[in-house]
Amino acid sequence: CTSCGQMFCGQCKESAGFQSVASCPTCRMPTRVSPAEDARRVVQLLARPDGRHTRAAQYTLGTYYMTGHGVAQDDAEAARLFRVAADKGGVLAQQNLAVFYMVGRGLAQDDAEAARLCRLAADQGCAPAQYNLAILTRDGRGGIARDRGEVARLYRLAADQDHAGAQFNLGMCYANGRGVPRDDAEATRWNRRAADQGHADAQFNLGLTYAQGNQVAQSFDEARHWLYLAADQGHAKALACVDHLPPPTKPGQRAVQSEGDSESEEWKTDSESDEWQDCES
């Protein structure tokens, strides 16, 4: 809560109805306020003489400057606030500051510092940090030696916490035997978990999996469903693949494979995602 500073985990928010109620369950202050009022409250938290919730408020205000929520967007000020909160042990601040160092946002790009901060947050169980550290390890950045086994281990840590990007990348590790033994069934399982969370590349791959009948019963209707979901998110190849599928079947009609189906395997996304993951809340 930006009024009293009380922190709520996801489970508590759900049980207290924090996302839907009009006031904080702790201090009863209104929660549905303008972005500018939200930012003003956080600044007031920072000014409290008792120093309570200072680290959380610094991180929150950093995300506001990062996104322009209620304040003028300012990457340098966001980085400064993340640094202050990170130095006090704030895990999410460490993670966001690591991303800023990775891409040179608001400060000079520094892979070594990004890796250090990522590891601090990853060791405390932060899924986005585990995912980002896996990418740094995969690419040998920040002085980290390339290690495919370690990459897969880090992806799994994040994937077990329902990080969609990590689930997709872990699926690609199993599909290509990178850091783990090749296992098409595991690849499909992780790919489906990512697709269920809306990951476009995973939806695309799952559509092709149904089109080819690989580890699942072949279903062009299911293939079309997943490819359309990917296309709705702007996936460049999804609609082209739909054009290579047979027309939708009618009840009791057997689908006939089109000539284009044999080409779809080479379109399948077989590389891992590279998008850095930050935290906005």
C-alpha atoms as a PDB file:
ATOM      1  CA  CYS A   1       0.000   0.000   0.000  1.00  0.00           C
ATOM      2  CA  THR A   2       1.445   3.386  -0.966  1.00  0.00           C
ATOM      3  CA  SER A   3      -0.286   5.062   1.990  1.00  0.00           C
ATOM      4  CA  CYS A   4       0.859   2.937   4.931  1.00  0.00           C
ATOM      5  CA  GLY A   5       3.709   1.048   3.282  1.00  0.00           C
ATOM      6  CA  GLN A   6       2.322  -2.365   4.188  1.00  0.00           C
ATOM      7  CA  MET A   7       3.600  -5.035   1.792  1.00  0.00           C
ATOM      8  CA  PHE A   8       1.288  -7.820   0.599  1.00  0.00           C
ATOM      9  CA  CYS A   9       2.337 -11.031  -1.127  1.00  0.00           C
ATOM     10  CA  GLY A  10       0.270 -12.282  -4.067  1.00  0.00           C
ATOM     11  CA  GLN A  11      -1.595 -14.813  -1.920  1.00  0.00           C
ATOM     12  CA  CYS A  12      -2.521 -12.207   0.689  1.00  0.00           C
ATOM     13  CA  LYS A  13      -3.683  -9.761  -1.974  1.00  0.00           C
ATOM     14  CA  GLU A  14      -5.961 -12.435  -3.404  1.00  0.00           C
ATOM     15  CA  SER A  15      -7.386 -13.512  -0.046  1.00  0.00           C
ATOM     16  CA  ALA A  16      -7.942  -9.899   1.060  1.00  0.00           C
ATOM     17  CA  GLY A  17      -9.374  -8.882  -2.272  1.00  0.00           C
ATOM     18  CA  PHE A  18      -6.738  -6.141  -2.489  1.00  0.00           C
ATOM     19  CA  GLN A  19      -7.015  -5.820  -6.264  1.00  0.00           C
ATOM     20  CA  SER A  20     -10.777  -5.233  -6.182  1.00  0.00           C
ATOM     21  CA  VAL A  21     -11.464  -3.320  -2.949  1.00  0.00           C
ATOM     22  CA  ALA A  22     -11.503   0.463  -2.802  1.00  0.00           C
ATOM     23  CA  SER A  23      -9.363   0.748   0.340  1.00  0.00           C
ATOM     24  CA  CYS A  24      -6.284  -0.879   1.874  1.00  0.00           C
ATOM     25  CA  PRO A  25      -7.168  -3.761   4.260  1.00  0.00           C
ATOM     26  CA  THR A  26      -4.603  -2.401   6.769  1.00  0.00           C
ATOM     27  CA  CYS A  27      -4.946   1.409   6.856  1.00  0.00           C
ATOM     28  CA  ARG A  28      -8.290   1.732   5.001  1.00  0.00           C
ATOM     29  CA  MET A  29      -6.944   4.486   2.767  1.00  0.00           C
ATOM     30  CA  PRO A  30      -8.369   4.557  -0.781  1.00  0.00           C
ATOM     31  CA  THR A  31      -6.425   2.401  -3.230  1.00  0.00           C
ATOM     32  CA  ARG A  32      -8.045   3.625  -6.429  1.00  0.00           C
ATOM     33  CA  VAL A  33      -6.208   6.904  -6.906  1.00  0.00           C
ATOM     34  CA  SER A  34      -4.587   8.711  -9.826  1.00  0.00           C
ATOM     35  CA  PRO A  35      -0.966   7.872 -10.787  1.00  0.00           C
ATOM     36  CA  ALA A  36       0.114  11.338  -9.586  1.00  0.00           C
ATOM     37  CA  GLU A  37      -1.500  10.765  -6.166  1.00  0.00           C
ATOM     38  CA  ASP A  38       0.052   7.314  -6.022  1.00  0.00           C
ATOM     39  CA  ALA A  39       3.524   8.781  -6.619  1.00  0.00           C
ATOM     40  CA  ARG A  40       2.896  11.557  -4.036  1.00  0.00           C
ATOM     41  CA  ARG A  41       2.058   8.949  -1.398  1.00  0.00           C
ATOM     42  CA  VAL A  42       5.278   7.050  -2.067  1.00  0.00           C
ATOM     43  CA  VAL A  43       7.303  10.249  -1.675  1.00  0.00           C
ATOM     44  CA  GLN A  44       5.561  10.792   1.664  1.00  0.00           C
ATOM     45  CA  LEU A  45       6.549   7.281   2.749  1.00  0.00           C
ATOM     46  CA  LEU A  46      10.167   8.147   2.008  1.00  0.00           C
ATOM     47  CA  ALA A  47       9.908  11.202   4.248  1.00  0.00           C
ATOM     48  CA  ARG A  48       8.675   9.272   7.296  1.00  0.00           C
ATOM     49  CA  PRO A  49      11.059   9.863  10.208  1.00  0.00           C
ATOM     50  CA  ASP A  50      10.840   6.272  11.466  1.00  0.00           C
ATOM     51  CA  GLY A  51      12.422   4.994   8.234  1.00  0.00           C
ATOM     52  CA  ARG A  52       9.926   2.139   7.971  1.00  0.00           C
ATOM     53  CA  HIS A  53       9.229   0.864   4.448  1.00  0.00           C
ATOM     54  CA  THR A  54      11.961   3.121   3.028  1.00  0.00           C
ATOM     55  CA  ARG A  55      13.530   0.377   0.903  1.00  0.00           C
ATOM     56  CA  ALA A  56      10.191  -0.710  -0.548  1.00  0.00           C
ATOM     57  CA  ALA A  57       9.224   2.897  -1.238  1.00  0.00           C
ATOM     58  CA  GLN A  58      12.541   3.568  -2.999  1.00  0.00           C
ATOM     59  CA  TYR A  59      12.025   0.537  -5.201  1.00  0.00           C
ATOM     60  CA  THR A  60       8.396   1.458  -5.929  1.00  0.00           C
ATOM     61  CA  LEU A  61       9.282   5.043  -6.806  1.00  0.00           C
ATOM     62  CA  GLY A  62      12.060   3.676  -9.028  1.00  0.00           C
ATOM     63  CA  THR A  63       9.514   1.645 -10.990  1.00  0.00           C
ATOM     64  CA  TYR A  64       7.367   4.768 -11.332  1.00  0.00           C
ATOM     65  CA  TYR A  65      10.277   6.708 -12.829  1.00  0.00           C
ATOM     66  CA  MET A  66      11.069   3.702 -15.017  1.00  0.00           C
ATOM     67  CA  THR A  67       7.542   3.588 -16.440  1.00  0.00           C
ATOM     68  CA  GLY A  68       6.437   7.218 -16.078  1.00  0.00           C
ATOM     69  CA  HIS A  69       3.695   6.347 -13.581  1.00  0.00           C
ATOM     70  CA  GLY A  70       2.603   9.620 -11.995  1.00  0.00           C
ATOM     71  CA  VAL A  71       6.000  11.238 -12.615  1.00  0.00           C
ATOM     72  CA  ALA A  72       8.022  12.244 -15.660  1.00  0.00           C
ATOM     73  CA  GLN A  73       9.785   9.160 -17.013  1.00  0.00           C
ATOM     74  CA  ASP A  74      13.468   9.323 -15.988  1.00  0.00           C
ATOM     75  CA  ASP A  75      15.777   6.306 -16.370  1.00  0.00           C
ATOM     76  CA  ALA A  76      18.656   7.935 -14.504  1.00  0.00           C
ATOM     77  CA  GLU A  77      16.481   8.672 -11.462  1.00  0.00           C
ATOM     78  CA  ALA A  78      15.019   5.151 -11.616  1.00  0.00           C
ATOM     79  CA  ALA A  79      18.538   3.707 -11.643  1.00  0.00           C
ATOM     80  CA  ARG A  80      19.540   5.887  -8.674  1.00  0.00           C
ATOM     81  CA  LEU A  81      16.568   4.742  -6.617  1.00  0.00           C
ATOM     82  CA  PHE A  82      17.105   1.099  -7.547  1.00  0.00           C
ATOM     83  CA  ARG A  83      20.756   1.443  -6.481  1.00  0.00           C
ATOM     84  CA  VAL A  84      19.799   2.819  -3.055  1.00  0.00           C
ATOM     85  CA  ALA A  85      17.228   0.057  -2.487  1.00  0.00           C
ATOM     86  CA  ALA A  86      19.543  -2.632  -3.890  1.00  0.00           C
ATOM     87  CA  ASP A  87      22.352  -1.613  -1.532  1.00  0.00           C
ATOM     88  CA  LYS A  88      19.886  -2.200   1.324  1.00  0.00           C
ATOM     89  CA  GLY A  89      19.229  -5.745   0.094  1.00  0.00           C
ATOM     90  CA  GLY A  90      16.091  -5.149  -1.980  1.00  0.00           C
ATOM     91  CA  VAL A  91      15.826  -8.183  -4.243  1.00  0.00           C
ATOM     92  CA  LEU A  92      13.569  -6.658  -6.902  1.00  0.00           C
ATOM     93  CA  ALA A  93      15.685  -3.498  -6.927  1.00  0.00           C
ATOM     94  CA  GLN A  94      18.794  -5.633  -7.470  1.00  0.00           C
ATOM     95  CA  GLN A  95      17.052  -7.364 -10.352  1.00  0.00           C
ATOM     96  CA  ASN A  96      15.894  -4.169 -12.057  1.00  0.00           C
ATOM     97  CA  LEU A  97      19.253  -2.475 -11.589  1.00  0.00           C
ATOM     98  CA  ALA A  98      20.908  -5.536 -13.145  1.00  0.00           C
ATOM     99  CA  VAL A  99      18.705  -5.139 -16.238  1.00  0.00           C
ATOM    100  CA  PHE A 100      19.614  -1.443 -16.444  1.00  0.00           C
ATOM    101  CA  TYR A 101      23.306  -2.423 -16.404  1.00  0.00           C
ATOM    102  CA  MET A 102      22.727  -5.140 -19.005  1.00  0.00           C
ATOM    103  CA  VAL A 103      21.263  -2.749 -21.544  1.00  0.00           C
ATOM    104  CA  GLY A 104      22.885   0.527 -20.458  1.00  0.00           C
ATOM    105  CA  ARG A 105      19.626   2.157 -19.412  1.00  0.00           C
ATOM    106  CA  GLY A 106      20.021   5.249 -17.231  1.00  0.00           C
ATOM    107  CA  LEU A 107      23.679   4.423 -16.617  1.00  0.00           C
ATOM    108  CA  ALA A 108      26.727   3.018 -18.401  1.00  0.00           C
ATOM    109  CA  GLN A 109      26.358  -0.564 -19.654  1.00  0.00           C
ATOM    110  CA  ASP A 110      28.318  -2.967 -17.418  1.00  0.00           C
ATOM    111  CA  ASP A 111      27.966  -6.740 -17.844  1.00  0.00           C
ATOM    112  CA  ALA A 112      30.083  -7.541 -14.788  1.00  0.00           C
ATOM    113  CA  GLU A 113      27.932  -5.426 -12.468  1.00  0.00           C
ATOM    114  CA  ALA A 114      24.792  -6.821 -14.095  1.00  0.00           C
ATOM    115  CA  ALA A 115      26.006 -10.356 -13.424  1.00  0.00           C
ATOM    116  CA  ARG A 116      26.865  -9.542  -9.796  1.00  0.00           C
ATOM    117  CA  LEU A 117      23.449  -8.047  -9.103  1.00  0.00           C
ATOM    118  CA  CYS A 118      21.653 -10.826 -10.987  1.00  0.00           C
ATOM    119  CA  ARG A 119      23.385 -13.435  -8.866  1.00  0.00           C
ATOM    120  CA  LEU A 120      22.492 -11.620  -5.639  1.00  0.00           C
ATOM    121  CA  ALA A 121      18.819 -11.598  -6.595  1.00  0.00           C
ATOM    122  CA  ALA A 122      18.853 -15.088  -8.136  1.00  0.00           C
ATOM    123  CA  ASP A 123      20.356 -16.590  -4.981  1.00  0.00           C
ATOM    124  CA  GLN A 124      17.370 -15.181  -3.085  1.00  0.00           C
ATOM    125  CA  GLY A 125      14.929 -16.957  -5.402  1.00  0.00           C
ATOM    126  CA  CYS A 126      13.994 -14.109  -7.759  1.00  0.00           C
ATOM    127  CA  ALA A 127      12.707 -15.838 -10.926  1.00  0.00           C
ATOM    128  CA  PRO A 128      13.402 -12.958 -13.383  1.00  0.00           C
ATOM    129  CA  ALA A 129      16.958 -12.746 -12.023  1.00  0.00           C
ATOM    130  CA  GLN A 130      17.437 -16.501 -12.425  1.00  0.00           C
ATOM    131  CA  TYR A 131      16.203 -16.196 -16.010  1.00  0.00           C
ATOM    132  CA  ASN A 132      18.488 -13.251 -16.788  1.00  0.00           C
ATOM    133  CA  LEU A 133      21.477 -14.941 -15.146  1.00  0.00           C
ATOM    134  CA  ALA A 134      20.827 -17.960 -17.367  1.00  0.00           C
ATOM    135  CA  ILE A 135      21.040 -15.716 -20.456  1.00  0.00           C
ATOM    136  CA  LEU A 136      24.269 -14.110 -19.217  1.00  0.00           C
ATOM    137  CA  THR A 137      25.709 -17.585 -18.595  1.00  0.00           C
ATOM    138  CA  ARG A 138      24.537 -18.874 -21.970  1.00  0.00           C
ATOM    139  CA  ASP A 139      26.212 -15.961 -23.747  1.00  0.00           C
ATOM    140  CA  GLY A 140      29.341 -15.890 -21.562  1.00  0.00           C
ATOM    141  CA  ARG A 141      28.776 -12.268 -20.528  1.00  0.00           C
ATOM    142  CA  GLY A 142      29.922 -10.449 -17.401  1.00  0.00           C
ATOM    143  CA  GLY A 143      32.939 -12.687 -16.894  1.00  0.00           C
ATOM    144  CA  ILE A 144      30.757 -15.798 -16.549  1.00  0.00           C
ATOM    145  CA  ALA A 145      32.026 -18.952 -18.246  1.00  0.00           C
ATOM    146  CA  ARG A 146      29.585 -20.525 -20.702  1.00  0.00           C
ATOM    147  CA  ASP A 147      27.979 -23.578 -19.114  1.00  0.00           C
ATOM    148  CA  ARG A 148      24.937 -25.163 -20.757  1.00  0.00           C
ATOM    149  CA  GLY A 149      24.193 -27.330 -17.735  1.00  0.00           C
ATOM    150  CA  GLU A 150      24.113 -24.273 -15.473  1.00  0.00           C
ATOM    151  CA  VAL A 151      21.928 -22.451 -17.995  1.00  0.00           C
ATOM    152  CA  ALA A 152      19.355 -25.247 -17.932  1.00  0.00           C
ATOM    153  CA  ARG A 153      19.498 -25.392 -14.122  1.00  0.00           C
ATOM    154  CA  LEU A 154      18.776 -21.664 -13.838  1.00  0.00           C
ATOM    155  CA  TYR A 155      15.965 -21.870 -16.383  1.00  0.00           C
ATOM    156  CA  ARG A 156      14.404 -24.676 -14.354  1.00  0.00           C
ATOM    157  CA  LEU A 157      14.582 -22.669 -11.114  1.00  0.00           C
ATOM    158  CA  ALA A 158      12.675 -19.835 -12.774  1.00  0.00           C
ATOM    159  CA  ALA A 159      10.376 -22.151 -14.733  1.00  0.00           C
ATOM    160  CA  ASP A 160       9.299 -23.898 -11.532  1.00  0.00           C
ATOM    161  CA  GLN A 161       8.089 -20.465 -10.387  1.00  0.00           C
ATOM    162  CA  ASP A 162       5.953 -20.148 -13.545  1.00  0.00           C
ATOM    163  CA  HIS A 163       8.273 -17.758 -15.395  1.00  0.00           C
ATOM    164  CA  ALA A 164       6.960 -18.162 -18.954  1.00  0.00           C
ATOM    165  CA  GLY A 165      10.192 -17.139 -20.704  1.00  0.00           C
ATOM    166  CA  ALA A 166      12.178 -19.636 -18.645  1.00  0.00           C
ATOM    167  CA  GLN A 167       9.634 -22.370 -19.349  1.00  0.00           C
ATOM    168  CA  PHE A 168       9.898 -21.731 -23.078  1.00  0.00           C
ATOM    169  CA  ASN A 169      13.710 -21.634 -23.015  1.00  0.00           C
ATOM    170  CA  LEU A 170      13.888 -24.789 -20.899  1.00  0.00           C
ATOM    171  CA  GLY A 171      11.665 -26.468 -23.466  1.00  0.00           C
ATOM    172  CA  MET A 172      14.124 -25.422 -26.176  1.00  0.00           C
ATOM    173  CA  CYS A 173      16.969 -26.896 -24.110  1.00  0.00           C
ATOM    174  CA  TYR A 174      15.160 -30.241 -24.055  1.00  0.00           C
ATOM    175  CA  ALA A 175      14.227 -30.001 -27.727  1.00  0.00           C
ATOM    176  CA  ASN A 176      17.844 -29.440 -28.757  1.00  0.00           C
ATOM    177  CA  GLY A 177      19.704 -31.343 -26.028  1.00  0.00           C
ATOM    178  CA  ARG A 178      21.391 -28.207 -24.684  1.00  0.00           C
ATOM    179  CA  GLY A 179      22.570 -28.747 -21.119  1.00  0.00           C
ATOM    180  CA  VAL A 180      20.089 -31.602 -20.647  1.00  0.00           C
ATOM    181  CA  PRO A 181      19.496 -34.878 -22.510  1.00  0.00           C
ATOM    182  CA  ARG A 182      17.253 -34.399 -25.525  1.00  0.00           C
ATOM    183  CA  ASP A 183      13.671 -35.223 -24.565  1.00  0.00           C
ATOM    184  CA  ASP A 184      10.802 -34.287 -26.890  1.00  0.00           C
ATOM    185  CA  ALA A 185       8.166 -35.077 -24.280  1.00  0.00           C
ATOM    186  CA  GLU A 186       9.749 -32.705 -21.752  1.00  0.00           C
ATOM    187  CA  ALA A 187      10.204 -30.090 -24.461  1.00  0.00           C
ATOM    188  CA  THR A 188       6.500 -30.265 -25.265  1.00  0.00           C
ATOM    189  CA  ARG A 189       5.498 -30.187 -21.597  1.00  0.00           C
ATOM    190  CA  TRP A 190       7.456 -27.007 -20.847  1.00  0.00           C
ATOM    191  CA  ASN A 191       6.434 -25.424 -24.131  1.00  0.00           C
ATOM    192  CA  ARG A 192       2.761 -26.008 -23.254  1.00  0.00           C
ATOM    193  CA  ARG A 193       3.186 -24.429 -19.813  1.00  0.00           C
ATOM    194  CA  ALA A 194       4.657 -21.317 -21.426  1.00  0.00           C
ATOM    195  CA  ALA A 195       1.957 -21.260 -24.117  1.00  0.00           C
ATOM    196  CA  ASP A 196      -0.773 -21.464 -21.459  1.00  0.00           C
ATOM    197  CA  GLN A 197       0.692 -18.256 -19.994  1.00  0.00           C
ATOM    198  CA  GLY A 198       0.516 -16.451 -23.332  1.00  0.00           C
ATOM    199  CA  HIS A 199       4.119 -16.800 -24.547  1.00  0.00           C
ATOM    200  CA  ALA A 200       3.842 -16.163 -28.305  1.00  0.00           C
ATOM    201  CA  ASP A 201       6.797 -18.310 -29.450  1.00  0.00           C
ATOM    202  CA  ALA A 202       5.533 -21.161 -27.268  1.00  0.00           C
ATOM    203  CA  GLN A 203       2.041 -20.843 -28.745  1.00  0.00           C
ATOM    204  CA  PHE A 204       3.572 -20.906 -32.228  1.00  0.00           C
ATOM    205  CA  ASN A 205       5.615 -24.017 -31.463  1.00  0.00           C
ATOM    206  CA  LEU A 206       2.659 -25.762 -29.835  1.00  0.00           C
ATOM    207  CA  GLY A 207       0.577 -25.058 -32.923  1.00  0.00           C
ATOM    208  CA  LEU A 208       3.198 -26.726 -35.091  1.00  0.00           C
ATOM    209  CA  THR A 209       3.464 -29.603 -32.616  1.00  0.00           C
ATOM    210  CA  TYR A 210      -0.254 -30.304 -33.133  1.00  0.00           C
ATOM    211  CA  ALA A 211       0.087 -29.900 -36.894  1.00  0.00           C
ATOM    212  CA  GLN A 212       2.865 -32.502 -36.972  1.00  0.00           C
ATOM    213  CA  GLY A 213       1.419 -34.820 -34.321  1.00  0.00           C
ATOM    214  CA  ASN A 214       4.709 -34.783 -32.415  1.00  0.00           C
ATOM    215  CA  GLN A 215       4.200 -35.971 -28.796  1.00  0.00           C
ATOM    216  CA  VAL A 216       0.480 -35.145 -29.141  1.00  0.00           C
ATOM    217  CA  ALA A 217      -2.391 -36.491 -31.182  1.00  0.00           C
ATOM    218  CA  GLN A 218      -2.360 -34.662 -34.510  1.00  0.00           C
ATOM    219  CA  SER A 219      -5.091 -32.024 -34.641  1.00  0.00           C
ATOM    220  CA  PHE A 220      -5.185 -29.313 -37.258  1.00  0.00           C
ATOM    221  CA  ASP A 221      -7.975 -27.572 -35.354  1.00  0.00           C
ATOM    222  CA  GLU A 222      -5.777 -27.369 -32.229  1.00  0.00           C
ATOM    223  CA  ALA A 223      -2.867 -26.273 -34.393  1.00  0.00           C
ATOM    224  CA  ARG A 224      -4.970 -23.494 -35.858  1.00  0.00           C
ATOM    225  CA  HIS A 225      -6.110 -22.418 -32.359  1.00  0.00           C
ATOM    226  CA  TRP A 226      -2.555 -21.982 -31.040  1.00  0.00           C
ATOM    227  CA  LEU A 227      -1.226 -20.393 -34.219  1.00  0.00           C
ATOM    228  CA  TYR A 228      -4.006 -17.811 -34.181  1.00  0.00           C
ATOM    229  CA  LEU A 229      -3.189 -16.994 -30.540  1.00  0.00           C
ATOM    230  CA  ALA A 230       0.444 -16.421 -31.531  1.00  0.00           C
ATOM    231  CA  ALA A 231      -0.606 -14.353 -34.549  1.00  0.00           C
ATOM    232  CA  ASP A 232      -2.788 -12.154 -32.330  1.00  0.00           C
ATOM    233  CA  GLN A 233       0.418 -11.200 -30.486  1.00  0.00           C
ATOM    234  CA  GLY A 234       2.158 -10.278 -33.726  1.00  0.00           C
ATOM    235  CA  HIS A 235       4.104 -13.501 -34.331  1.00  0.00           C
ATOM    236  CA  ALA A 236       5.371 -13.033 -37.884  1.00  0.00           C
ATOM    237  CA  LYS A 237       5.236 -16.662 -39.061  1.00  0.00           C
ATOM    238  CA  ALA A 238       2.040 -17.832 -37.382  1.00  0.00           C
ATOM    239  CA  LEU A 239      -0.473 -16.757 -40.041  1.00  0.00           C
ATOM    240  CA  ALA A 240       1.756 -18.082 -42.812  1.00  0.00           C
ATOM    241  CA  CYS A 241       1.728 -21.486 -41.119  1.00  0.00           C
ATOM    242  CA  VAL A 242      -2.065 -21.405 -40.821  1.00  0.00           C
ATOM    243  CA  ASP A 243      -2.216 -21.021 -44.610  1.00  0.00           C
ATOM    244  CA  HIS A 244      -0.352 -24.347 -44.934  1.00  0.00           C
ATOM    245  CA  LEU A 245      -2.932 -26.238 -42.854  1.00  0.00           C
ATOM    246  CA  PRO A 246      -5.962 -28.023 -44.303  1.00  0.00           C
ATOM    247  CA  PRO A 247      -9.259 -26.121 -44.029  1.00  0.00           C
ATOM    248  CA  PRO A 248     -11.213 -26.531 -40.767  1.00  0.00           C
ATOM    249  CA  THR A 249     -12.938 -29.907 -40.481  1.00  0.00           C
ATOM    250  CA  LYS A 250     -16.682 -30.419 -40.178  1.00  0.00           C
ATOM    251  CA  PRO A 251     -18.123 -32.825 -37.579  1.00  0.00           C
ATOM    252  CA  GLY A 252     -17.382 -36.418 -38.638  1.00  0.00           C
ATOM    253  CA  GLN A 253     -15.030 -35.306 -41.427  1.00  0.00           C
ATOM    254  CA  ARG A 254     -11.462 -36.620 -41.505  1.00  0.00           C
ATOM    255  CA  ALA A 255      -8.768 -33.992 -41.974  1.00  0.00           C
ATOM    256  CA  VAL A 256      -6.610 -34.323 -45.081  1.00  0.00           C
ATOM    257  CA  GLN A 257      -2.973 -33.290 -44.778  1.00  0.00           C
ATOM    258  CA  SER A 258      -2.012 -30.432 -47.051  1.00  0.00           C
ATOM    259  CA  GLU A 259       1.141 -30.363 -49.116  1.00  0.00           C
ATOM    260  CA  GLY A 260       2.493 -27.498 -47.055  1.00  0.00           C
ATOM    261  CA  ASP A 261       2.532 -29.397 -43.743  1.00  0.00           C
ATOM    262  CA  SER A 262       5.906 -30.959 -44.447  1.00  0.00           C
ATOM    263  CA  GLU A 263       7.464 -27.513 -44.614  1.00  0.00           C
ATOM    264  CA  SER A 264       6.347 -26.316 -41.186  1.00  0.00           C
ATOM    265  CA  GLU A 265       9.131 -28.063 -39.219  1.00  0.00           C
ATOM    266  CA  GLU A 266      11.765 -25.747 -40.616  1.00  0.00           C
ATOM    267  CA  TRP A 267       9.727 -22.739 -39.487  1.00  0.00           C
ATOM    268  CA  LYS A 268       9.549 -23.917 -35.904  1.00  0.00           C
ATOM    269  CA  THR A 269      11.140 -21.563 -33.390  1.00  0.00           C
ATOM    270  CA  ASP A 270      14.154 -23.483 -32.086  1.00  0.00           C
ATOM    271  CA  SER A 271      16.113 -20.696 -30.404  1.00  0.00           C
ATOM    272  CA  GLU A 272      15.738 -19.352 -26.882  1.00  0.00           C
ATOM    273  CA  SER A 273      14.223 -16.006 -26.000  1.00  0.00           C
ATOM    274  CA  ASP A 274      16.686 -13.164 -25.428  1.00  0.00           C
ATOM    275  CA  GLU A 275      14.397 -10.551 -23.894  1.00  0.00           C
ATOM    276  CA  TRP A 276      15.650  -9.278 -20.541  1.00  0.00           C
ATOM    277  CA  GLN A 277      13.088  -9.506 -17.774  1.00  0.00           C
ATOM    278  CA  ASP A 278      12.572  -6.634 -15.355  1.00  0.00           C
ATOM    279  CA  CYS A 279      10.024  -6.124 -12.565  1.00  0.00           C
ATOM    280  CA  GLU A 280       7.476  -3.312 -12.576  1.00  0.00           C
ATOM    281  CA  SER A 281       5.796  -3.997  -9.267  1.00  0.00           C
END
